[in-house]
Each structure stands twice: as C-alpha cells, then as structure tokens.
Coordinates of C-alpha atoms in Angstrom, one line a residue:
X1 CA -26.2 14.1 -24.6
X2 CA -27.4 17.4 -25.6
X3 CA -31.1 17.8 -25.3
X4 CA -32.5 20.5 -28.2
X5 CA -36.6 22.3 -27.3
X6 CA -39.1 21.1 -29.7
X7 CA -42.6 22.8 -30.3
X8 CA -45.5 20.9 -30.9
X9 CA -47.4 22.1 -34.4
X10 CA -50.7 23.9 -33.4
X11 CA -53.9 21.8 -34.3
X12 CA -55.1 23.1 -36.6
X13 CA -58.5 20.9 -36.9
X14 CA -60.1 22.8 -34.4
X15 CA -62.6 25.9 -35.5
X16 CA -62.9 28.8 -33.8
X17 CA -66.2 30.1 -33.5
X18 CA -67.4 33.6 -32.3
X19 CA -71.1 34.0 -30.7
X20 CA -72.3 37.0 -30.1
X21 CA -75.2 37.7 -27.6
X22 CA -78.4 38.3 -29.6
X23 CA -80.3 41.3 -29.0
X24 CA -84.0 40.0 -29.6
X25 CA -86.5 38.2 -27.8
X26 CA -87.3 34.3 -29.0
X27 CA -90.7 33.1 -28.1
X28 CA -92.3 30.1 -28.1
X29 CA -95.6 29.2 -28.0
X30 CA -96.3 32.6 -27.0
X31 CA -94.4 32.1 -24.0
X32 CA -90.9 34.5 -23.9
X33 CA -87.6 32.9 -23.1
X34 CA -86.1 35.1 -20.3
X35 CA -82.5 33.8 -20.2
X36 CA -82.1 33.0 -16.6
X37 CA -78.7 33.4 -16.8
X38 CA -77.9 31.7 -20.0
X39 CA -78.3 34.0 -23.2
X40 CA -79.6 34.0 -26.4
X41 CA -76.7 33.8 -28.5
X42 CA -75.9 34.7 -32.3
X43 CA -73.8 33.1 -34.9
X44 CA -73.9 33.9 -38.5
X45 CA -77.4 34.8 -38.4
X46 CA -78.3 31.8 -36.4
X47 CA -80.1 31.6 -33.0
X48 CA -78.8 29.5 -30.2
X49 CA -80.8 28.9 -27.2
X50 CA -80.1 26.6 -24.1
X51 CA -82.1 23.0 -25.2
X52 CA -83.6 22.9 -21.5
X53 CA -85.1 26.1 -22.1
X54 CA -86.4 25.4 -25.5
X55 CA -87.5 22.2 -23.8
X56 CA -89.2 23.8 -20.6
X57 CA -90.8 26.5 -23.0
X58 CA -92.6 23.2 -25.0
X59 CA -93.6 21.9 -21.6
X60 CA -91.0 18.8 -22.9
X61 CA -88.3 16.9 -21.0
X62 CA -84.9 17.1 -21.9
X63 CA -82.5 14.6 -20.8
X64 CA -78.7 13.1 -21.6
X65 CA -78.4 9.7 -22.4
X66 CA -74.6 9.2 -21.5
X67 CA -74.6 5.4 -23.2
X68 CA -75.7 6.8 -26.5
X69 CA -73.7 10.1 -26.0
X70 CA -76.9 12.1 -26.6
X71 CA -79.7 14.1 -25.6
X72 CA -83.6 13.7 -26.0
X73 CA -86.1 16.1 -26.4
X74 CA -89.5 14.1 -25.6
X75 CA -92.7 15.8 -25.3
X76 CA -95.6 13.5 -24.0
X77 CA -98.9 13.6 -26.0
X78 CA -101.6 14.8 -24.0
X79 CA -105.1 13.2 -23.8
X80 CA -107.6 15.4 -24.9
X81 CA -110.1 16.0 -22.3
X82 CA -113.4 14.6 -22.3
X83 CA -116.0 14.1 -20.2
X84 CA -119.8 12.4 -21.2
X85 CA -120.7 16.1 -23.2
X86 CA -117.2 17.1 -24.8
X87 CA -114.5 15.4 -25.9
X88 CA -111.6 15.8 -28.3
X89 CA -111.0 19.4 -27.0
X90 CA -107.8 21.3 -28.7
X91 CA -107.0 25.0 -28.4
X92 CA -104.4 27.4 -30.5
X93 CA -103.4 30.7 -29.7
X94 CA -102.4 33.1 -27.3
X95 CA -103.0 36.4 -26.1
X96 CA -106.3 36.8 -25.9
X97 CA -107.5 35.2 -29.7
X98 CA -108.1 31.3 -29.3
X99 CA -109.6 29.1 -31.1
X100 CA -111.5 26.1 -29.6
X101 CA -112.4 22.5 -31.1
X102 CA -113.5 19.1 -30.4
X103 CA -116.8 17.3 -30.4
X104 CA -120.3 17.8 -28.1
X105 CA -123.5 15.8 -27.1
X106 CA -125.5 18.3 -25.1
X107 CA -129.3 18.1 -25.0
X108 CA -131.1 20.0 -27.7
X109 CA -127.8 20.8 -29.0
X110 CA -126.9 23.8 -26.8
X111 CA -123.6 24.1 -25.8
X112 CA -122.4 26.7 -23.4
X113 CA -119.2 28.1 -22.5
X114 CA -117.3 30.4 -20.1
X115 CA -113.7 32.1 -19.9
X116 CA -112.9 32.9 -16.5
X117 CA -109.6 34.8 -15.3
X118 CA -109.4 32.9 -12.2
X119 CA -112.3 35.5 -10.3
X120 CA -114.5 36.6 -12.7
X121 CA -116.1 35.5 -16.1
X122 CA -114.4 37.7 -18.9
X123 CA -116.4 36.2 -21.4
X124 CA -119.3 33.8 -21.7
X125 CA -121.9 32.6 -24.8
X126 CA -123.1 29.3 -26.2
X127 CA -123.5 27.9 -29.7
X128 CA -125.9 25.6 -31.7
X129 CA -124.1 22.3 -32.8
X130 CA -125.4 20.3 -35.8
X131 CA -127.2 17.7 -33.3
X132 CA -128.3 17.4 -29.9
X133 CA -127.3 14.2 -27.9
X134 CA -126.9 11.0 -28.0
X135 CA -125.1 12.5 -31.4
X136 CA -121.5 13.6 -31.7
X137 CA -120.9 17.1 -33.3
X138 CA -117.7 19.0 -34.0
X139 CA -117.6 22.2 -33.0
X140 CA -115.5 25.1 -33.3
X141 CA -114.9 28.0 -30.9
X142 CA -113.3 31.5 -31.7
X143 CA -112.8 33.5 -28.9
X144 CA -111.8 37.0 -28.7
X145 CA -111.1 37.8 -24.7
X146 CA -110.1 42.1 -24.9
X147 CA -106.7 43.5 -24.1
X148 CA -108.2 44.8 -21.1
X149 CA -109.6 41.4 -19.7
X150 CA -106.2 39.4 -20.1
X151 CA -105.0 39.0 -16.5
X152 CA -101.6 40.4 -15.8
X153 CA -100.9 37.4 -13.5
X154 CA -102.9 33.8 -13.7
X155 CA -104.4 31.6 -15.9
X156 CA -107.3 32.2 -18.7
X157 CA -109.8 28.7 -18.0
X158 CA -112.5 27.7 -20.6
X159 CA -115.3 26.0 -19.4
X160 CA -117.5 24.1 -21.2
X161 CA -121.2 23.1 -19.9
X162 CA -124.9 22.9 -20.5
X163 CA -127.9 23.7 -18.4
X164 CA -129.7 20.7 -17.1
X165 CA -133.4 20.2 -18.3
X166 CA -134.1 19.3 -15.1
X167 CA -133.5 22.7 -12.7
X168 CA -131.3 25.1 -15.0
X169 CA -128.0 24.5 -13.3
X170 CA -124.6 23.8 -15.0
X171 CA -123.9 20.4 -15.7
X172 CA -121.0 18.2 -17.6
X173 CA -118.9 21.2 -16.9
X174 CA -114.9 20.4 -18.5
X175 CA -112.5 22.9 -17.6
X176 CA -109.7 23.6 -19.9
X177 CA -106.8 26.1 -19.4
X178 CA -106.7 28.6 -22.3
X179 CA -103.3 30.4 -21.4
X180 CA -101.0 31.1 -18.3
X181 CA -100.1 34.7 -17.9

C-alpha cells in the first residue's frame, strides 16, 4: 500500500470581511456611546455598534434567547406620570431645549413649574391653561435652560405644582427628570 497527501479544496462559501474602527462619535438620544472597550466599527459606510450598548443607551434590555437562536431588544413602555393635577407628561430633547406636554387641572388654571439642577432652581415660570379644575387641559412646555445653567454632573428635574388657595404653598408637585448629565 502506498499512501499519496491529499489537500482539502479551500471553502470558498465563506466571506471575508474588513471593519475598520470608525472615527466618529454615535449618539443616541443625546447620550454618547463611549466604547468601553468595544469600538465603533466601519464597514462599507455602515456603522456597527455593540447591541448591549445600543440597548443600554435606549434604557432597553437586551438578551439571547438560545432556543430561538436569537437576541431581543425590548424596551418597556413607561407610564406617564400623573398625579391628581398633571398627567400624561412626555418630554423631548436634550441639552438644555425641552419641550414639555401632558394635561393639567389646577385651580383657576395656573400651572407652575420649576427646573432644578439638583441645588438650585435654574429656571422657574407658570402658564395659563385653557381651564381651571375639575377640567383637563393640554399643555405644552418649551424650555430653554442656558449653556451656563446645564450641570456638568447630575440630573436636570422639572417640577410641576400649583400654589394652594389655602396658604400659598406648593402643592400636587410631580417631579419629572428632564436629562442626566
């Protein structure tokens, strides 16, 4: 018996693909991805980014389902807070330019509000709504906090209230986060 080498063909079903690190920020939401160890990568014009990350960024869960051989992105829908004088309260935006709606039943129909960086109020005002309890009104916020006002480290709250008729102090107050920083 003589035994002769053989040589397997190559496969040749397999593609080779070349990713390049990419050498620009992604954001989302505002928020920056910072890589924490895995990069941003690049091919053909098309940005790659770790799914956890992208997840974690959406405040969303990621998870493998290794039955199905697949993973999940699944973000939770949040209730909208309410309280007995707002409700239905949404914000968009970032950096300092939001923009606030939702519905309120305050007396006389005088809503207030407040942005506070955690110490101090950066901003405060109020605003007339269409009717004054025991009516619902939509309402819609813009709010303009300066450059100089963002804190460098914390989180931007709303607050919502109204004065009591009664002695003057804040009541039905509904604090909603604005943007962590």
């Amino acid at each position: 018996m003589t035994a002769y080498p053989s040589l397997a063909a190559p496969n040749t079903d397999k593609k080779a693909y070349s990713l390049t690190e990419a050498g620009y920020p992604v954001e989302v939401n505002g928020t920056a991805y910072t890589g924490q160890g895995l990069p941003i990568l690049n091919y053909k014009g098309n940005t790659y980014v770790p799914l956890r990350a992208v997840g974690n960024l959406l405040d969303a869960s990621v998870t493998w389902n290794d039955k199905l051989g697949k993973v999940t992105i699944q973000k939770e829908a949040k209730v909208a807070p309410c309280n007995n004088a707002f409700c239905d309260v949404s914000v968009q935006g970032s950096a300092g330019h939001y923009t606030v709606t939702g519905k309120g039943r305050v007396f006389e129909a005088v809503m207030q509000y407040a942005v506070e960086d955690g110490h101090d109020y950066v901003l405060e005002g109020h605003t007339m709504l269409d009717e004054g309890a025991p009516a619902w009104s939509p309402f819609t916020l813009d709010l303009v906090i300066p450059p100089d006002k963002l804190p460098t480290n914390g989180t931007l709250t709303l607050e919502l209230f109204e004065y009591s008729a009664k002695d003057g102090s804040q009541i039905n107050v509904l604090s909603i986060p604005l943007e962590t920083f």
